[in-house]
Coordinates of C-alpha atoms in Angstrom, one line a residue:
X363 CA 91.9 102.9 -69.8
X364 CA 94.4 102.1 -72.5
X365 CA 95.1 98.8 -70.6
X366 CA 91.6 98.0 -70.5
X367 CA 91.0 98.9 -74.1
X368 CA 93.8 96.5 -75.0
X369 CA 92.8 93.6 -72.9
X370 CA 89.0 93.9 -74.2
X371 CA 90.3 93.9 -77.9
X372 CA 92.4 90.8 -77.2
X373 CA 90.2 88.6 -74.7
X374 CA 86.7 89.9 -74.9
X375 CA 84.5 90.7 -72.0
X376 CA 84.1 87.7 -69.9
X377 CA 86.6 84.7 -69.2
X378 CA 83.5 82.2 -69.7
X379 CA 84.1 79.9 -66.6
X380 CA 85.7 79.5 -63.3
X381 CA 89.4 79.4 -62.7
X382 CA 89.6 75.6 -62.5
X383 CA 87.7 74.9 -65.8
X384 CA 88.0 77.2 -68.8
X385 CA 88.4 80.5 -66.9
X386 CA 92.2 80.9 -66.5
X387 CA 93.7 83.2 -68.8
X388 CA 97.4 84.4 -68.9
X389 CA 96.6 87.8 -67.7
X390 CA 95.2 86.4 -64.5
X391 CA 98.4 84.5 -63.8
X392 CA 100.3 87.7 -64.7
X393 CA 98.1 89.6 -62.2
X394 CA 98.6 87.1 -59.5
X395 CA 102.5 87.3 -60.1
X396 CA 102.6 91.1 -60.0
X397 CA 100.7 91.4 -56.9
X398 CA 103.0 88.8 -55.1
X399 CA 105.9 90.7 -56.4
X400 CA 104.9 94.1 -55.3
X401 CA 104.0 92.9 -51.7
X402 CA 107.2 90.4 -51.6
X403 CA 105.2 87.4 -51.0
X404 CA 105.7 83.9 -52.6
X405 CA 102.4 83.8 -54.1
X406 CA 98.9 85.1 -54.6
X407 CA 95.3 84.3 -55.8
X408 CA 92.7 86.4 -57.7
X409 CA 89.0 86.5 -56.7
X410 CA 86.4 87.8 -59.1
X411 CA 84.7 89.9 -56.5
X412 CA 86.1 92.0 -53.7
X413 CA 83.8 91.4 -51.1
X414 CA 83.8 87.7 -51.6
X415 CA 87.6 87.5 -51.0
X416 CA 87.3 87.8 -47.2
X417 CA 84.2 85.7 -46.6
X418 CA 85.7 82.9 -48.9
X419 CA 89.3 82.9 -47.5
X420 CA 88.1 82.6 -43.8
X421 CA 85.9 79.4 -44.3
X422 CA 88.8 77.9 -46.4
X423 CA 90.9 77.9 -43.3
X424 CA 88.8 78.1 -40.3
X425 CA 86.4 75.3 -39.5
X426 CA 84.0 73.9 -36.6
X427 CA 85.9 73.9 -33.4
X428 CA 88.4 76.5 -34.5
X429 CA 88.8 79.9 -32.4
X430 CA 88.8 83.1 -34.2
X431 CA 89.4 86.3 -32.3
X432 CA 88.1 89.4 -34.3
X433 CA 88.0 93.1 -33.8
X434 CA 84.3 94.2 -32.9
X435 CA 84.5 96.7 -35.9
X436 CA 85.3 94.4 -38.8
X437 CA 83.1 95.2 -41.9
X438 CA 80.3 93.3 -42.9
X439 CA 82.2 90.8 -45.6
X440 CA 84.6 89.6 -42.6
X441 CA 81.7 89.1 -40.3
X442 CA 80.0 87.0 -43.1
X443 CA 83.1 85.0 -43.5
X444 CA 83.2 84.4 -39.7
X445 CA 79.6 83.2 -39.6
X446 CA 80.2 80.8 -42.6
X447 CA 83.3 79.4 -40.9
X448 CA 81.2 77.8 -38.1
X449 CA 84.0 78.6 -35.9
X450 CA 84.1 79.6 -32.2
X451 CA 84.1 83.5 -32.4
X452 CA 85.2 85.8 -29.8
X453 CA 85.1 89.7 -30.4
X454 CA 87.6 92.1 -28.7
X455 CA 86.9 95.9 -28.4
X456 CA 87.5 98.0 -31.5
X457 CA 91.2 98.5 -32.0
X458 CA 91.8 98.0 -28.4
X459 CA 95.2 96.1 -27.8
X460 CA 94.6 95.5 -24.1
X461 CA 91.4 94.1 -24.9
X462 CA 93.0 92.0 -27.3
X463 CA 95.6 90.7 -25.0
X464 CA 93.3 90.0 -22.4
X465 CA 90.9 87.8 -24.8
X466 CA 93.8 86.2 -26.1
X467 CA 95.1 85.2 -22.5
X468 CA 91.5 84.1 -21.3
X469 CA 91.2 81.8 -24.3
X470 CA 94.4 80.3 -23.8
X471 CA 94.0 79.8 -20.1
X472 CA 90.3 78.6 -19.9
X473 CA 90.4 76.5 -23.2
X474 CA 92.1 73.3 -22.6
X475 CA 91.9 72.3 -26.2
X476 CA 93.3 75.9 -27.2
X477 CA 96.8 74.5 -28.1
X478 CA 95.0 71.8 -30.2
X479 CA 92.9 73.8 -32.4
X480 CA 93.6 76.4 -35.1
X481 CA 93.6 79.9 -33.8
X482 CA 93.2 83.1 -35.7
X483 CA 93.4 86.8 -35.1
X484 CA 91.4 88.7 -37.7
X485 CA 91.7 92.4 -38.2
X486 CA 91.5 95.3 -41.1
X487 CA 94.6 97.4 -41.8
X488 CA 92.4 100.3 -42.1
X489 CA 88.7 99.9 -40.6
X490 CA 85.9 100.4 -43.0
X491 CA 83.7 101.2 -40.1
X492 CA 85.8 103.9 -38.4
X493 CA 89.0 104.8 -40.6
X494 CA 91.2 104.0 -37.8
X495 CA 94.5 102.0 -38.4
X496 CA 95.3 98.8 -36.5
X497 CA 98.6 98.7 -34.5
X498 CA 100.4 95.9 -36.4
X499 CA 103.5 95.7 -34.3
X500 CA 101.4 95.0 -31.2
X501 CA 99.2 92.5 -33.0
X502 CA 102.4 90.7 -34.2
X503 CA 103.6 90.8 -30.4
X504 CA 100.5 89.1 -29.0
X505 CA 100.3 86.7 -32.1
X506 CA 103.7 85.4 -31.2
X507 CA 103.3 85.4 -27.5
X508 CA 99.8 83.4 -27.6
X509 CA 100.8 81.3 -30.8
X510 CA 97.8 82.7 -32.9
X511 CA 97.8 83.2 -36.7
X512 CA 96.9 86.5 -38.4
X513 CA 94.4 87.2 -41.1
X514 CA 94.8 90.8 -42.4
X515 CA 92.4 92.6 -44.6
X516 CA 94.3 95.6 -46.6
X517 CA 91.4 96.6 -48.7
X518 CA 91.7 100.2 -47.6
X519 CA 95.6 100.4 -47.1
X520 CA 96.8 98.6 -50.1
X521 CA 98.3 101.4 -52.2
X522 CA 98.0 103.9 -49.6
X523 CA 100.2 103.2 -46.4
X524 CA 103.8 103.0 -46.5
X525 CA 106.1 104.9 -48.4
X526 CA 105.6 103.0 -51.6
X527 CA 101.8 101.8 -50.9
X528 CA 102.6 98.3 -49.9
X529 CA 100.3 98.5 -46.9
X530 CA 100.3 98.2 -43.3
X531 CA 103.4 96.0 -43.0
X532 CA 105.6 98.6 -44.8
X533 CA 103.8 101.4 -42.5
X534 CA 104.9 99.5 -39.5
X535 CA 108.2 98.0 -40.7
X536 CA 107.0 94.6 -40.2
X537 CA 108.3 91.8 -42.4
X538 CA 105.3 90.5 -44.6
X539 CA 106.0 87.0 -43.8
X540 CA 104.8 87.5 -40.3
X541 CA 101.1 88.0 -41.5
X542 CA 99.9 84.6 -42.3
X543 CA 97.0 85.6 -44.5
X544 CA 96.8 88.9 -46.5
X545 CA 93.5 89.7 -48.4
X546 CA 92.3 92.9 -50.2
X547 CA 89.7 94.3 -52.4
X548 CA 91.2 95.9 -55.6
X549 CA 88.2 98.3 -56.1
X550 CA 89.7 101.0 -54.1
X551 CA 93.4 102.2 -54.7
X552 CA 93.7 100.2 -58.0
X553 CA 90.6 101.5 -59.4
X554 CA 89.5 98.1 -60.8
X555 CA 87.4 95.4 -59.3
X556 CA 87.9 91.8 -57.8
X557 CA 90.0 91.1 -54.8
X558 CA 93.3 88.8 -54.0
X559 CA 94.7 86.8 -51.2
X560 CA 98.5 86.6 -51.0
X561 CA 100.9 84.5 -48.5
X562 CA 102.9 81.6 -48.8
X563 CA 102.4 79.1 -51.6
X564 CA 100.9 76.5 -49.3
X565 CA 98.2 79.3 -48.3
X566 CA 97.3 80.1 -52.0
X567 CA 97.4 76.6 -53.3
X568 CA 94.7 75.5 -50.4
X569 CA 92.4 78.0 -51.7
X570 CA 92.5 76.8 -55.4
X571 CA 90.6 73.7 -54.1
X572 CA 88.8 74.9 -50.9
X573 CA 87.7 78.5 -51.3
X574 CA 84.1 78.6 -52.7
X575 CA 84.5 82.2 -54.1
X576 CA 87.4 80.8 -56.3
X577 CA 86.1 77.5 -57.2
X578 CA 82.6 78.1 -57.9
X579 CA 82.7 81.8 -59.5
X580 CA 83.5 82.6 -63.1
X581 CA 86.9 84.3 -63.0
X582 CA 87.8 88.1 -63.1
X583 CA 87.0 89.5 -66.4
X584 CA 90.5 89.9 -68.1
X585 CA 90.5 93.6 -68.6
X586 CA 90.1 94.1 -64.9
X587 CA 93.1 91.9 -64.1
X588 CA 95.0 93.9 -66.5
X589 CA 94.0 97.3 -65.1
X590 CA 95.2 96.1 -61.7
X591 CA 98.6 95.1 -63.2
X592 CA 98.9 98.6 -64.8
X593 CA 97.6 100.5 -61.6
X594 CA 100.5 98.8 -59.5
X595 CA 102.9 99.9 -62.4
X596 CA 101.5 103.3 -62.1
X597 CA 102.0 103.3 -58.4
X598 CA 105.6 102.0 -58.3
X599 CA 106.6 104.7 -61.2
X600 CA 104.9 107.5 -59.3
X601 CA 105.6 107.4 -55.7
X602 CA 104.7 111.2 -55.6
X603 CA 101.1 109.9 -55.6
X604 CA 101.3 108.9 -51.9
X605 CA 102.7 112.1 -50.9
X606 CA 99.8 114.0 -52.7
X607 CA 97.4 111.6 -51.1
X608 CA 98.8 112.5 -47.5
X609 CA 98.6 116.3 -48.2
X610 CA 94.9 116.0 -49.4
X611 CA 94.0 114.0 -46.5
X612 CA 95.8 116.3 -44.0
X613 CA 94.0 119.3 -45.8
X614 CA 90.5 117.7 -45.5
X615 CA 91.1 116.8 -41.8
X616 CA 92.1 120.4 -41.3
X617 CA 88.8 121.6 -42.7
X618 CA 86.8 119.3 -40.9
X619 CA 88.1 120.0 -37.6
X620 CA 86.4 123.3 -37.4
X621 CA 83.1 121.8 -37.5
X622 CA 81.4 121.9 -34.0
X623 CA 78.7 119.4 -34.5
X624 CA 81.0 116.7 -36.0
X625 CA 84.2 115.0 -34.9
X626 CA 86.8 113.3 -37.0
X627 CA 87.5 110.0 -35.6
X628 CA 89.6 108.5 -38.5
X629 CA 93.5 108.2 -38.3
X630 CA 95.4 111.2 -40.0
X631 CA 96.8 108.8 -42.5
X632 CA 93.7 107.1 -43.4
X633 CA 92.3 108.1 -47.0
X634 CA 88.9 106.9 -45.5
X635 CA 88.0 110.1 -43.5
X636 CA 85.4 109.1 -40.9
X637 CA 83.2 111.8 -39.0
X638 CA 80.8 111.2 -36.3
X639 CA 78.1 113.3 -34.5
X640 CA 79.7 115.2 -31.6
X641 CA 76.4 114.7 -29.7
X642 CA 74.5 111.6 -30.5
X643 CA 70.7 111.5 -30.6
X644 CA 70.7 108.5 -28.4
X645 CA 70.3 105.5 -30.8
X646 CA 72.2 104.4 -33.8
X647 CA 68.9 104.8 -35.8
X648 CA 68.5 108.2 -35.1
X649 CA 72.1 109.2 -35.9
X650 CA 71.9 107.2 -39.1
X651 CA 68.7 109.2 -40.1
X652 CA 70.5 112.5 -39.5
X653 CA 73.7 111.8 -41.3
X654 CA 71.8 110.4 -44.1
X655 CA 70.2 113.8 -44.5
X656 CA 73.1 115.3 -44.5
X657 CA 74.6 113.3 -47.1
X658 CA 71.6 113.7 -49.2
X659 CA 71.6 117.5 -48.9
X660 CA 75.4 117.6 -49.8
X661 CA 74.7 115.7 -52.9
X662 CA 71.6 117.8 -54.0
X663 CA 72.7 121.2 -53.0
X664 CA 76.5 120.9 -53.8
X665 CA 77.0 117.8 -55.8
X666 CA 79.3 116.5 -53.3
X667 CA 79.2 112.7 -52.7
X668 CA 79.6 111.1 -49.4
X669 CA 78.8 108.0 -48.1
X670 CA 77.0 107.1 -44.6
X671 CA 77.5 103.8 -42.3
X672 CA 74.2 102.0 -43.3
X673 CA 74.1 98.6 -41.9
X674 CA 71.8 95.8 -42.2
X675 CA 70.0 94.0 -39.2
X676 CA 72.6 91.2 -40.0
X677 CA 75.7 93.6 -39.3
X678 CA 76.9 93.1 -35.9
X679 CA 79.1 96.3 -35.9
X680 CA 78.1 98.5 -33.1
X681 CA 80.2 101.5 -33.7
X682 CA 78.6 104.9 -34.0
X683 CA 77.1 105.9 -37.3
X684 CA 79.0 108.4 -39.4
X685 CA 80.1 109.8 -42.5
X686 CA 82.7 108.6 -44.6
X687 CA 84.8 110.9 -47.1
X688 CA 87.2 109.1 -49.6
X689 CA 90.2 111.1 -50.5
X690 CA 92.4 110.4 -53.5
X691 CA 95.6 111.9 -54.9
X692 CA 93.4 113.2 -58.0
X693 CA 91.5 115.4 -55.8
X694 CA 92.6 119.0 -56.2
X695 CA 92.7 121.5 -53.4
X696 CA 89.5 123.2 -54.4
X697 CA 87.9 119.9 -54.4
X698 CA 88.8 119.3 -50.7
X699 CA 87.9 122.9 -49.7
X700 CA 84.4 122.3 -51.5
X701 CA 83.7 119.2 -49.7
X702 CA 84.8 120.4 -46.2
X703 CA 82.8 123.7 -46.7
X704 CA 79.8 121.9 -47.8
X705 CA 79.7 119.6 -44.9
X706 CA 80.1 122.3 -42.6
X707 CA 77.5 124.4 -43.9
X708 CA 74.8 121.5 -44.3
X709 CA 75.5 119.6 -41.2
X710 CA 75.1 122.9 -39.0
X711 CA 71.7 123.5 -40.9
X712 CA 70.6 119.8 -40.4
X713 CA 71.6 119.5 -36.9
X714 CA 70.1 122.9 -36.1
X715 CA 66.7 121.7 -37.2

């Protein structure tokens, strides 16, 4: 809050233009440098809207004729980027490395032009539609075997995974330079807004002229960039936040595991705890109505806010409907217990009806 206030007093609210014209302010450059330093990459680039980061970065690098192999569970912003790229899109089963390997092998074997076009694997670190964590070590092995590039979205893992919050690469001990393009929204662990893409200088410079979300959008308000810098500083100075977060996640998962009508499907380290119905109604629409009813009752009766997997008709994700509970290091033990007890009570009543 102090960082935002100081930035507002110095710069005002808006930046008054895109980065390439009058919208670049020193705090934007400072933020890009801070992100790159924290992750150990050569350079980074800021976007003014978190969701536009991925659907701008993908079309900037992937064009008609290129091949993209994407996880079937990627969120809508990534799907939009895939569509805008006009590339050949092939989906593999959600977080299934055997399916990924078979898909890469099939593309390499059957497509005679495969070796002459750009080829990408697109995955999320922590999947927004399931809370599962991508096995990066296997993905890197397959990437090197079949000579693909990797685009990784760290929106739900940045500031969460790894001993110091540096994300999926730190969690698996994979050198960050093995990932060709990393993107993330800053609206999660950094508690601000906007997004960033980080990687080599060549990757970043290309986007400054070729990425629509960067070129044609007003730049990120300076106070939000200042907040992101401060959030990274807080994270580095307080490593116990990661430990506290993991304890909270474990406590919530323990409480939810006793609910007979719901199943926890997310990874035990995911701050996005995802639960689905143990017994489906038989359709996504039916399941969605049921979990939305549960979420509404929790908010009205217990003042506990959870979100559900609402999807538009354009969303191609086929994963089961469910309820998402977002955990932070700021939650107390009583908060966690209250949420799990509320979900247990309400879900049993709603399902019984």
